Coordinates of C-alpha atoms and ligand atoms in Angstrom, one line a residue:
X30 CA 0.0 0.0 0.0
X31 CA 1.2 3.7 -0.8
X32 CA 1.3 6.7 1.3
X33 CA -1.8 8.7 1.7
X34 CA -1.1 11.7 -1.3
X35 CA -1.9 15.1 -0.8
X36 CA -1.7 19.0 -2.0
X37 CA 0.4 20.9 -0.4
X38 CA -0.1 23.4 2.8
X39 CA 2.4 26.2 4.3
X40 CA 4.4 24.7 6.9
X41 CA 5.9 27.2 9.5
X42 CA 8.6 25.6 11.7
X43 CA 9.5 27.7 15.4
X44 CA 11.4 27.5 17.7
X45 CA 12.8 25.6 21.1
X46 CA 10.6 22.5 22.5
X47 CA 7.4 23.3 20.2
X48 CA 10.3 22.6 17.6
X49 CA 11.4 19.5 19.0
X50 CA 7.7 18.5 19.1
X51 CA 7.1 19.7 15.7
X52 CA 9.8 17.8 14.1
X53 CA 8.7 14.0 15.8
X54 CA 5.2 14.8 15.1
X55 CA 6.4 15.1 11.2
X56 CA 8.9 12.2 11.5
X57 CA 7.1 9.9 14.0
X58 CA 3.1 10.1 13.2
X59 CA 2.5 11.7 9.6
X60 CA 6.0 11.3 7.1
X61 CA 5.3 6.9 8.0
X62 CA 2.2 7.7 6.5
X63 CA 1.4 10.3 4.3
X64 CA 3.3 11.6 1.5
X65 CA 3.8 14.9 3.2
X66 CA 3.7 17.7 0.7
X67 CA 4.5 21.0 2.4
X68 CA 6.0 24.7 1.1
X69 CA 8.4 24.8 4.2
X70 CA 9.0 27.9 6.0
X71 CA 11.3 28.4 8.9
X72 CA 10.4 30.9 10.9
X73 CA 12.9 30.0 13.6
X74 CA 14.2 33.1 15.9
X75 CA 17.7 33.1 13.9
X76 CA 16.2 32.7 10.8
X77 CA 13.9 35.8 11.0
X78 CA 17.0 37.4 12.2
X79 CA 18.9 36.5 8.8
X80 CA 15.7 37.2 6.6
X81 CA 15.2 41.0 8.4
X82 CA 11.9 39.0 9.4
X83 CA 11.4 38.7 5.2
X84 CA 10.7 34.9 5.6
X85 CA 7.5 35.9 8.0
X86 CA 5.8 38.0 5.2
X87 CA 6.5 35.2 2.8
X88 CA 4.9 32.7 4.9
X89 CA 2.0 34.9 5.5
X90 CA 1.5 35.5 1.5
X91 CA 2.0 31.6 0.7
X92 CA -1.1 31.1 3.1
X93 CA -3.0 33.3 1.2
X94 CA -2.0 31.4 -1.8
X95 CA -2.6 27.5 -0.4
X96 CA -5.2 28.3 1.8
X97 CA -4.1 26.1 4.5
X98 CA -1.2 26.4 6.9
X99 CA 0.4 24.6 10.0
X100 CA 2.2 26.9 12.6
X101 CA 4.4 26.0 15.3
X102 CA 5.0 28.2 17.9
X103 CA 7.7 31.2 17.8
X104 CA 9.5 33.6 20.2
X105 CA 8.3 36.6 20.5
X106 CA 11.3 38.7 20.4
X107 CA 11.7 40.7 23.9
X108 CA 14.8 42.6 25.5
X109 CA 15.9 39.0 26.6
X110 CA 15.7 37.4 24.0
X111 CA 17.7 40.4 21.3
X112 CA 20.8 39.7 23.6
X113 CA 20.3 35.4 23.8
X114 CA 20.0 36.0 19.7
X115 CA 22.1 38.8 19.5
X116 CA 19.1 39.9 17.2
X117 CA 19.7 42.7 14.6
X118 CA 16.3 44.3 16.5
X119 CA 13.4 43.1 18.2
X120 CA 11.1 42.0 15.5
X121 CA 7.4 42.0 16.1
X122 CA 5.4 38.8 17.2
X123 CA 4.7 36.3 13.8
X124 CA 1.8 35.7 14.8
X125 CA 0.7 39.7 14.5
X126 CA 2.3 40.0 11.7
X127 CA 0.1 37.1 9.9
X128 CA -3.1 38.0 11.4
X129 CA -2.7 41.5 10.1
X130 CA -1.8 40.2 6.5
X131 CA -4.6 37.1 6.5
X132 CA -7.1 39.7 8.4
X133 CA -7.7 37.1 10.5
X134 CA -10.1 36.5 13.5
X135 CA -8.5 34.0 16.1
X136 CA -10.9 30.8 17.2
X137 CA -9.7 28.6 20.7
X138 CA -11.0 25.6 21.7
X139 CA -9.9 23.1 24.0
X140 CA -9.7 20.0 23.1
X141 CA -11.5 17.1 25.7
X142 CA -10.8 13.8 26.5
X143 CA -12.7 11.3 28.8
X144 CA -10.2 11.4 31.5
X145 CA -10.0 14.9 31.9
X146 CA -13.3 16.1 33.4
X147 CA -13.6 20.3 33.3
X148 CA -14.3 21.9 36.2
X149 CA -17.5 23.1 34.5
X150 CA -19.4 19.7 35.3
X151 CA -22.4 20.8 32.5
X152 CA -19.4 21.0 29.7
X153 CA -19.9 18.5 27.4
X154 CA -18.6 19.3 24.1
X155 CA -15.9 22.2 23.8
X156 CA -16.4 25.5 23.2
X157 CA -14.8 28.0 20.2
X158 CA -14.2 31.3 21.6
X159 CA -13.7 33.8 18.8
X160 CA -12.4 36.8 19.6
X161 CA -12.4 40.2 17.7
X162 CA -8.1 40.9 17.4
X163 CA -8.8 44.7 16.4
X164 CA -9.3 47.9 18.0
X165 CA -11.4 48.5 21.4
X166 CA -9.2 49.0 24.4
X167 CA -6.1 47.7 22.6
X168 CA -5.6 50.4 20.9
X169 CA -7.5 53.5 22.7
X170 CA -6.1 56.9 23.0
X171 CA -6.2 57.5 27.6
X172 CA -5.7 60.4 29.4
X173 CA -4.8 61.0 33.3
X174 CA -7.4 64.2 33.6
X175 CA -5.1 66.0 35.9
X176 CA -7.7 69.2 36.8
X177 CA -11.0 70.4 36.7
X178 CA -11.9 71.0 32.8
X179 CA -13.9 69.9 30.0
X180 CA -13.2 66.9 27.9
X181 CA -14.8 66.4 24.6
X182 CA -14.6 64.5 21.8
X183 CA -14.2 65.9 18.3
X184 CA -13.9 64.3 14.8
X185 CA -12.7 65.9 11.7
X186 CA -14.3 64.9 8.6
X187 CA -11.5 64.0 6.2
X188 CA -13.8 65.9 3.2
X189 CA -13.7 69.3 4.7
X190 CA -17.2 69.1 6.2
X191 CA -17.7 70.8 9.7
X192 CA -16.2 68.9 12.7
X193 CA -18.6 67.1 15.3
X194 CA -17.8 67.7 18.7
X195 CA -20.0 65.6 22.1
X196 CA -19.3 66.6 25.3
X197 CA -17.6 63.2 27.2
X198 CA -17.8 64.8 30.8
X199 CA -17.0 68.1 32.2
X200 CA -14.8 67.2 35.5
X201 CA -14.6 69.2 38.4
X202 CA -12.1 67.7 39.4
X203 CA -9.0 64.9 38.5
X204 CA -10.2 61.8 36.9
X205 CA -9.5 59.6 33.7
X206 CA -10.8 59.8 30.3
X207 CA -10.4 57.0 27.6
X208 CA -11.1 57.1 23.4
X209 CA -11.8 54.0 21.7
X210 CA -12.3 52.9 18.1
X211 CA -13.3 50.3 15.7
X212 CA -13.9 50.2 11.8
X213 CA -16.9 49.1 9.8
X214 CA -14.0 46.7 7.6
X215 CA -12.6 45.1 10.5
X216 CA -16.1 44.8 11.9
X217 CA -17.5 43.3 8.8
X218 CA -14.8 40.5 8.1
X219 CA -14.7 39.6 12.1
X220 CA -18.3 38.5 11.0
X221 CA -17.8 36.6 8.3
X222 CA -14.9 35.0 9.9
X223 CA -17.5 33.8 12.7
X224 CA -20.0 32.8 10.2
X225 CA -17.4 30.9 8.0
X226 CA -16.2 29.3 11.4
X227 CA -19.3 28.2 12.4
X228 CA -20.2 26.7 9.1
X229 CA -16.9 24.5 8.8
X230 CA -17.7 23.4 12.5
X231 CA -21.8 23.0 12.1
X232 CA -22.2 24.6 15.6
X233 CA -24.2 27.6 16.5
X234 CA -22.9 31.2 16.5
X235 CA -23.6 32.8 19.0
X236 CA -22.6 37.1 20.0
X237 CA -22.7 38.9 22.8
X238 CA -22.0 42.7 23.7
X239 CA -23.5 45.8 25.9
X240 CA -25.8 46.9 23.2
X241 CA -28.4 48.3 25.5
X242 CA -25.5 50.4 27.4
X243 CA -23.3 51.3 24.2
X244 CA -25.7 52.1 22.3
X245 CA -23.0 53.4 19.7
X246 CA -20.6 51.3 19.7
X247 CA -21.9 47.8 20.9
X248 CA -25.0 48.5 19.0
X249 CA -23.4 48.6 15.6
X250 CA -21.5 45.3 16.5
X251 CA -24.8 43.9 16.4
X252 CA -26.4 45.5 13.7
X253 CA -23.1 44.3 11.3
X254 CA -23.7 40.7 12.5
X255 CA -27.1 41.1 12.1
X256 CA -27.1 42.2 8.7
X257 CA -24.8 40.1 7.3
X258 CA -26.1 37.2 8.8
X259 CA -29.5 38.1 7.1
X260 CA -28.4 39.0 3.5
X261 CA -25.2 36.5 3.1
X262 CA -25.6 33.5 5.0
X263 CA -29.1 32.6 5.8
X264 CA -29.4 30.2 3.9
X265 CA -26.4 29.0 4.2
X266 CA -26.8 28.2 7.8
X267 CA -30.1 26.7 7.2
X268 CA -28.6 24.3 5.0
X269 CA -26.1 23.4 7.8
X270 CA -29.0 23.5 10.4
X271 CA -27.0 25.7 12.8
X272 CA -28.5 29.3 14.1
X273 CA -27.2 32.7 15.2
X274 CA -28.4 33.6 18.5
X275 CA -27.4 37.6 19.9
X276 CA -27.7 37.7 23.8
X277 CA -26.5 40.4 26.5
X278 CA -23.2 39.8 27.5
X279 CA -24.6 39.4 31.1
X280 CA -27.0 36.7 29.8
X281 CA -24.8 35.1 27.6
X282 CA -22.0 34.6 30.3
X283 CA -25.0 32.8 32.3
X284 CA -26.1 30.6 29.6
X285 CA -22.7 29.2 28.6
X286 CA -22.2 28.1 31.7
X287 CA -25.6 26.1 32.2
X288 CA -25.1 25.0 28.4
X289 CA -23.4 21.8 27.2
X290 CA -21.2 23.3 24.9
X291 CA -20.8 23.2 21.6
X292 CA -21.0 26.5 20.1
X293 CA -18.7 29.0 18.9
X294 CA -19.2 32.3 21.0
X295 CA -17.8 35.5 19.2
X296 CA -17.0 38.5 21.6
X297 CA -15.4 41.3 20.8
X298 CA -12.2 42.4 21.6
X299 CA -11.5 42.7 25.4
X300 CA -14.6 40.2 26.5
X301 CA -12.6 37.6 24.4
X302 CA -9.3 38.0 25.8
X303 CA -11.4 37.7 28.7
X304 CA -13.8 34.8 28.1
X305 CA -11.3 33.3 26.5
X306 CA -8.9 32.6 29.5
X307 CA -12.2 31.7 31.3
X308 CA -13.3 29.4 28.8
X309 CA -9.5 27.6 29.2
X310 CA -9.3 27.1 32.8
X311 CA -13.1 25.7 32.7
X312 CA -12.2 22.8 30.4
X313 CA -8.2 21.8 31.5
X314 CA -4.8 22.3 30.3
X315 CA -2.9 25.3 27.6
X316 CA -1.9 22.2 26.0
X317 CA -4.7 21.3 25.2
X318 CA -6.0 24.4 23.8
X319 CA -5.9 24.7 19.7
X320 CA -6.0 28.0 18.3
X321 CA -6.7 28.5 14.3
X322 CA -6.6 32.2 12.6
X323 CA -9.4 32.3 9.7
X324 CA -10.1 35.0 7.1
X325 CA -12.9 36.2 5.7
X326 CA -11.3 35.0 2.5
X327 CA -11.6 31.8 3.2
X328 CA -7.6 30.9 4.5
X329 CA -6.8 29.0 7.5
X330 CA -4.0 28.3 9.7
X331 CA -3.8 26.1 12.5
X332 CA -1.4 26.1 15.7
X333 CA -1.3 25.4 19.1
X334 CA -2.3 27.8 21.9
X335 CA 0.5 27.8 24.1
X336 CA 3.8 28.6 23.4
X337 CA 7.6 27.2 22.9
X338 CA 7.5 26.0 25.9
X339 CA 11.2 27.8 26.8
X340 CA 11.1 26.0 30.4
X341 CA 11.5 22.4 29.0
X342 CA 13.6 23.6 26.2
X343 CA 16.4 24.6 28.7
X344 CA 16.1 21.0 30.6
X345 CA 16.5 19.1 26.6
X346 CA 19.2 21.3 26.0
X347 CA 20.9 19.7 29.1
X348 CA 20.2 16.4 27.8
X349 CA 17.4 15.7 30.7
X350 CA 13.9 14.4 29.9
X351 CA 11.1 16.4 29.8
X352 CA 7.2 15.8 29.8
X353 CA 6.2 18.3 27.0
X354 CA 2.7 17.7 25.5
X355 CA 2.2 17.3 22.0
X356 CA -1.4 17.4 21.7
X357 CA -2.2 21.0 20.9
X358 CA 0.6 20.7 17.8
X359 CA -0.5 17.0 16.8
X360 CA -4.3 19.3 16.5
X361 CA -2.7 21.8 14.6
X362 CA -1.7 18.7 12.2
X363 CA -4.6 17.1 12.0
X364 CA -6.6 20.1 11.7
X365 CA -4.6 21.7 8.7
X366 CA -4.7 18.5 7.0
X367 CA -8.4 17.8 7.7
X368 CA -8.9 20.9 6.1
X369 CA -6.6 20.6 3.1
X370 CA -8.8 17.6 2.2
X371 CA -11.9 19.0 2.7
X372 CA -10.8 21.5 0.2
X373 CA -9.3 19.1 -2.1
X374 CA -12.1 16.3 -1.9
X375 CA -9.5 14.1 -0.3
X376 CA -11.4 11.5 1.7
X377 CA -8.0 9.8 2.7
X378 CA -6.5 12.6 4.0
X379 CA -9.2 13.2 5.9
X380 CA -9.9 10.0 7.7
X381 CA -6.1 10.2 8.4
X382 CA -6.6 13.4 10.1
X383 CA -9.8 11.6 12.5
X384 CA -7.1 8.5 12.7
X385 CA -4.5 10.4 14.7
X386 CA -6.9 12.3 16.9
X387 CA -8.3 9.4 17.6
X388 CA -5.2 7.1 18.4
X389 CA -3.7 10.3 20.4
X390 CA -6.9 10.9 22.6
X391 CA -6.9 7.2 23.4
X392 CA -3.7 7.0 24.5
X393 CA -4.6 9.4 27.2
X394 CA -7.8 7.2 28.0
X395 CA -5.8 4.5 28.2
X396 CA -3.6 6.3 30.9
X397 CA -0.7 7.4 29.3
X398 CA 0.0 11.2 29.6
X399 CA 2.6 14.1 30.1
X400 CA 2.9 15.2 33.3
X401 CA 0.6 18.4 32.8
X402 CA -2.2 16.0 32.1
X403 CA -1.4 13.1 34.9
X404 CA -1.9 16.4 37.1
X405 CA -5.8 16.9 36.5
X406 CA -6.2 13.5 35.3
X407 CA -8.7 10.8 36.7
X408 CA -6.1 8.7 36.7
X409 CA -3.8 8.6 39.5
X410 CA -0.8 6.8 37.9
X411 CA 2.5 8.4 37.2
X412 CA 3.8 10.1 33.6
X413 CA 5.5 9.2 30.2
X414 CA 8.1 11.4 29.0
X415 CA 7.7 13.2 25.8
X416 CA 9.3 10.5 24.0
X417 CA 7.4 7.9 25.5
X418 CA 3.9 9.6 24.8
X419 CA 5.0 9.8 21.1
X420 CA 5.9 6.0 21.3
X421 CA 2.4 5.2 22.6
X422 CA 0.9 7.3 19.9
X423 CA 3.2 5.6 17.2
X424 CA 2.1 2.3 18.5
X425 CA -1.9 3.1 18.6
X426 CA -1.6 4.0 14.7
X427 CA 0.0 0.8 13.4
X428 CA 1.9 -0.1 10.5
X429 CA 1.7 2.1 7.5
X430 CA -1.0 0.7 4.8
Ligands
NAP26 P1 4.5 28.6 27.2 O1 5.6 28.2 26.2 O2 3.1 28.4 26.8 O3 4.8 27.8 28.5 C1 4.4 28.2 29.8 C2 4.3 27.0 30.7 O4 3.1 26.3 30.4 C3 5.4 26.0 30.5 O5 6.6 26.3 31.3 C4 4.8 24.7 31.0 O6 4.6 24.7 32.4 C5 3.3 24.9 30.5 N1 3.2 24.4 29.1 C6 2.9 25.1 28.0 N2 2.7 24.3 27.0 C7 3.0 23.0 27.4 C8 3.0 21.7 26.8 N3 2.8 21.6 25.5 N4 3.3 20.7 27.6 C9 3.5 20.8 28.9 N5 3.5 22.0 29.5 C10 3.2 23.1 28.8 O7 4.7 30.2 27.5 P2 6.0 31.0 27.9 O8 6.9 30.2 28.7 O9 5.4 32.2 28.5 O10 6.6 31.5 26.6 C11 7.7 30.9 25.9 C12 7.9 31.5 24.6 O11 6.8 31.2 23.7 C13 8.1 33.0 24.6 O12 9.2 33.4 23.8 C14 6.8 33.5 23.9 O13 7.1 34.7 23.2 C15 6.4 32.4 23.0 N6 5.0 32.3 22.8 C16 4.6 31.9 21.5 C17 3.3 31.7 21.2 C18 3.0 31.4 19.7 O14 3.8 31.3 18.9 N7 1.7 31.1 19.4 C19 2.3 31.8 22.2 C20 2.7 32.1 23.5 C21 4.1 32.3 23.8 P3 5.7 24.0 33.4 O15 7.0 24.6 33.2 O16 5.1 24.3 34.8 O17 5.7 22.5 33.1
MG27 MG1 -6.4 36.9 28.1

């Protein structure tokens, strides 16, 4: 029997123990299988260095182009690490630099197993937070009031008609006063993001803001998703029998709660930095939290939440064993090559995909897990090394054809 065949997707390679995992996920669980077909890019600290972060954009541009991509995870250069490099400066996080060329919208979901029970006992099946990644609070203009005076807010129409100016609050004494913005394009393809997201996944959509306070603001939120949901994808979502359902925030953070699960919940920027965090420590463990960047476009690219993992890194480096999870990145796999054959109406490829999820979440069940896991595990027995967890994994899959 021959390897499963495929198209290719963008592979983006990182850095320390996420590498290490990334490179026996390829040689261990997918190369014994699949022919893998990827456009490699290696986004590796030194490497962005070298390529004055060049290589990034590239990667960025090759998504656009294949439509799917598989990210490991990166460092995000910092004072520390421009000395540990000896970097030529401290280049900006890859992963902003992506979502601002995909114009992406960032979905999270944790990813369950039987053995791990989340501390929210109604949680059934695992839910997507999507967050707005633009404007609100994030990029507000704040000022420390320092004396009694009048603030106000004034815009400037760029074609020379009068200005517009609202009285924000007229202190009579010190105090704080904060401007925040959003834009009707970033808006707009935050909700078809979230519509496209729910369709792929055939769960409901569901949005929450402060509409009834911000009646500005919040309200447009809801009248864009609103809208759009109405003239572009009703039927659409009918087809997939899945619903849009707007709540108050306040009401929606009670019914998620009480619900089972199973729906994507799109918030805007600062409730789902939030919610999103909250959402995590409900169900378990950062490694076992997938993250994937859509565009409205229709591009995808899939990684794991969490990050290099620089603490376990140093310990390999010293040649001592670690208990790094691979689960997240295996996800990222899986889901990048899941999604290359739905594209490509390649059933293999796809089955492949459920295989390795499957063989991975029951070697948990079956009691082997890294130490994170063991943890918060049912189980009370002791942990495998990374190496060993891989092994098990290996094992559960079989022999090739
Ligand atoms: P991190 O890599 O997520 O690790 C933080 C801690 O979480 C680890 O020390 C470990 O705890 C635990 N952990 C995370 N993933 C794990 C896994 N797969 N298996 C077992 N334990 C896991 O975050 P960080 O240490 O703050 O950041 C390290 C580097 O990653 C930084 O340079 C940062 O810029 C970068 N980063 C990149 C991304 C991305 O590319 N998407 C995201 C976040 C951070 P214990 O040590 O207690 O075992
Ligand atoms: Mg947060």
């Amino acid at each position: 029997m021959g390897k499963i065949q495929m198209n290719p997707v963008v592979e983006i390679d990182g850095d320390e123990m996420a590498r290490v995992l990334w490179g026996l996920i390829k040689s261990e669980l997918l190369e014994p299988f699949i022919d893998l077909k990827t456009e490699y890019y290696d986004l590796a600290m030194e490497k962005r260095d070298e390529a004055d972060d060049l290589n990034t954009v590239e990667a960025a541009h090759a998504i656009k182009r294949l439509k799917v991509g598989v990210k490991c995870a990166t460092i995000t250069a910092n004072a520390e690490r421009v000395e540990e490099f000896g970097l030529k400066k401290m280049w900006p996080s890859p992963n902003a630099t992506i979502r601002s060329i995909l114009d992406g919208t960032v979905f999270r979901a944790a990813i369950m197993t039987d053995c791990i029970k989340p501390y929210v006992r109604t949680w059934v099946r695992p839910i997507t937070v999507a967050r707005h990644a633009y404007g609100d609070i994030y990029a507000a203009a704040e000022y420390r009031v320092p004396t009694p005076g009048l603030a106000e807010l004034l815009f400037t129409p760029a074609d020379g008609g009068p200005p517009v100016r609202q009285t924000v609050y007229n202190f009579e004494c010190p105090g704080i006063l904060q401007a925040m913005h959003n834009k009707d394009s970033s808006m707009e393809s935050f909700v078809r993001a979230c519509c496209e997201f729910a369709l792929s996944a055939k769960q409901d959509l569901w949005f929450s803001t402060k509409d009834t306070i911000s009646k500005s603001y919040d309200q447009t939120f809801k009248q864009l998703f609103q809208h759009i949901i109405d003239t572009e994808y009703k039927s659409q979502f009918e087809q997939a029998g899945i619903e849009y359902f707007y709540t108050l925030i306040d009401d929606a953070v009670a019914r998620i709660i009480r619900s089972e699960g199973g729906v994507v919940w799109a918030l805007k920027n600062y409730d789902g930095d939030v919610m999103s965090d909250m959402v995590s420590s409900g169900f378990g463990s950062l490694a076992m939290m997938t993250s994937v960047l859509v565009s409205p476009d229709g591009n995808f690219e899939y990684e794991a939440a969490h990050g290099t993992i620089t603490r376990h890194y140093r310990r390999h480096q010293l040649g001592e064993s670690t208990s790094s999870n691979p689960i997240a990145s295996i996800f990222a796999w899986t889901g990048g090559l899941r999604k290359r054959g739905e594209l490509d109406g390649n059933d293999e490829l796809c089955a492949f995909a459920q295989k390795l999820e499957d063989a991975t979440l029951q070697t948990v069940e079956s009691g082997i897990m890294t130490k994170d896991l063991a943890d918060i595990s049912e189980f009370k027995a002791g942990h495998a090394d990374t190496f060993e967890f891989f092994s098990a994994v290996r094992a559960r899959l079989g022999d090739p054809g």
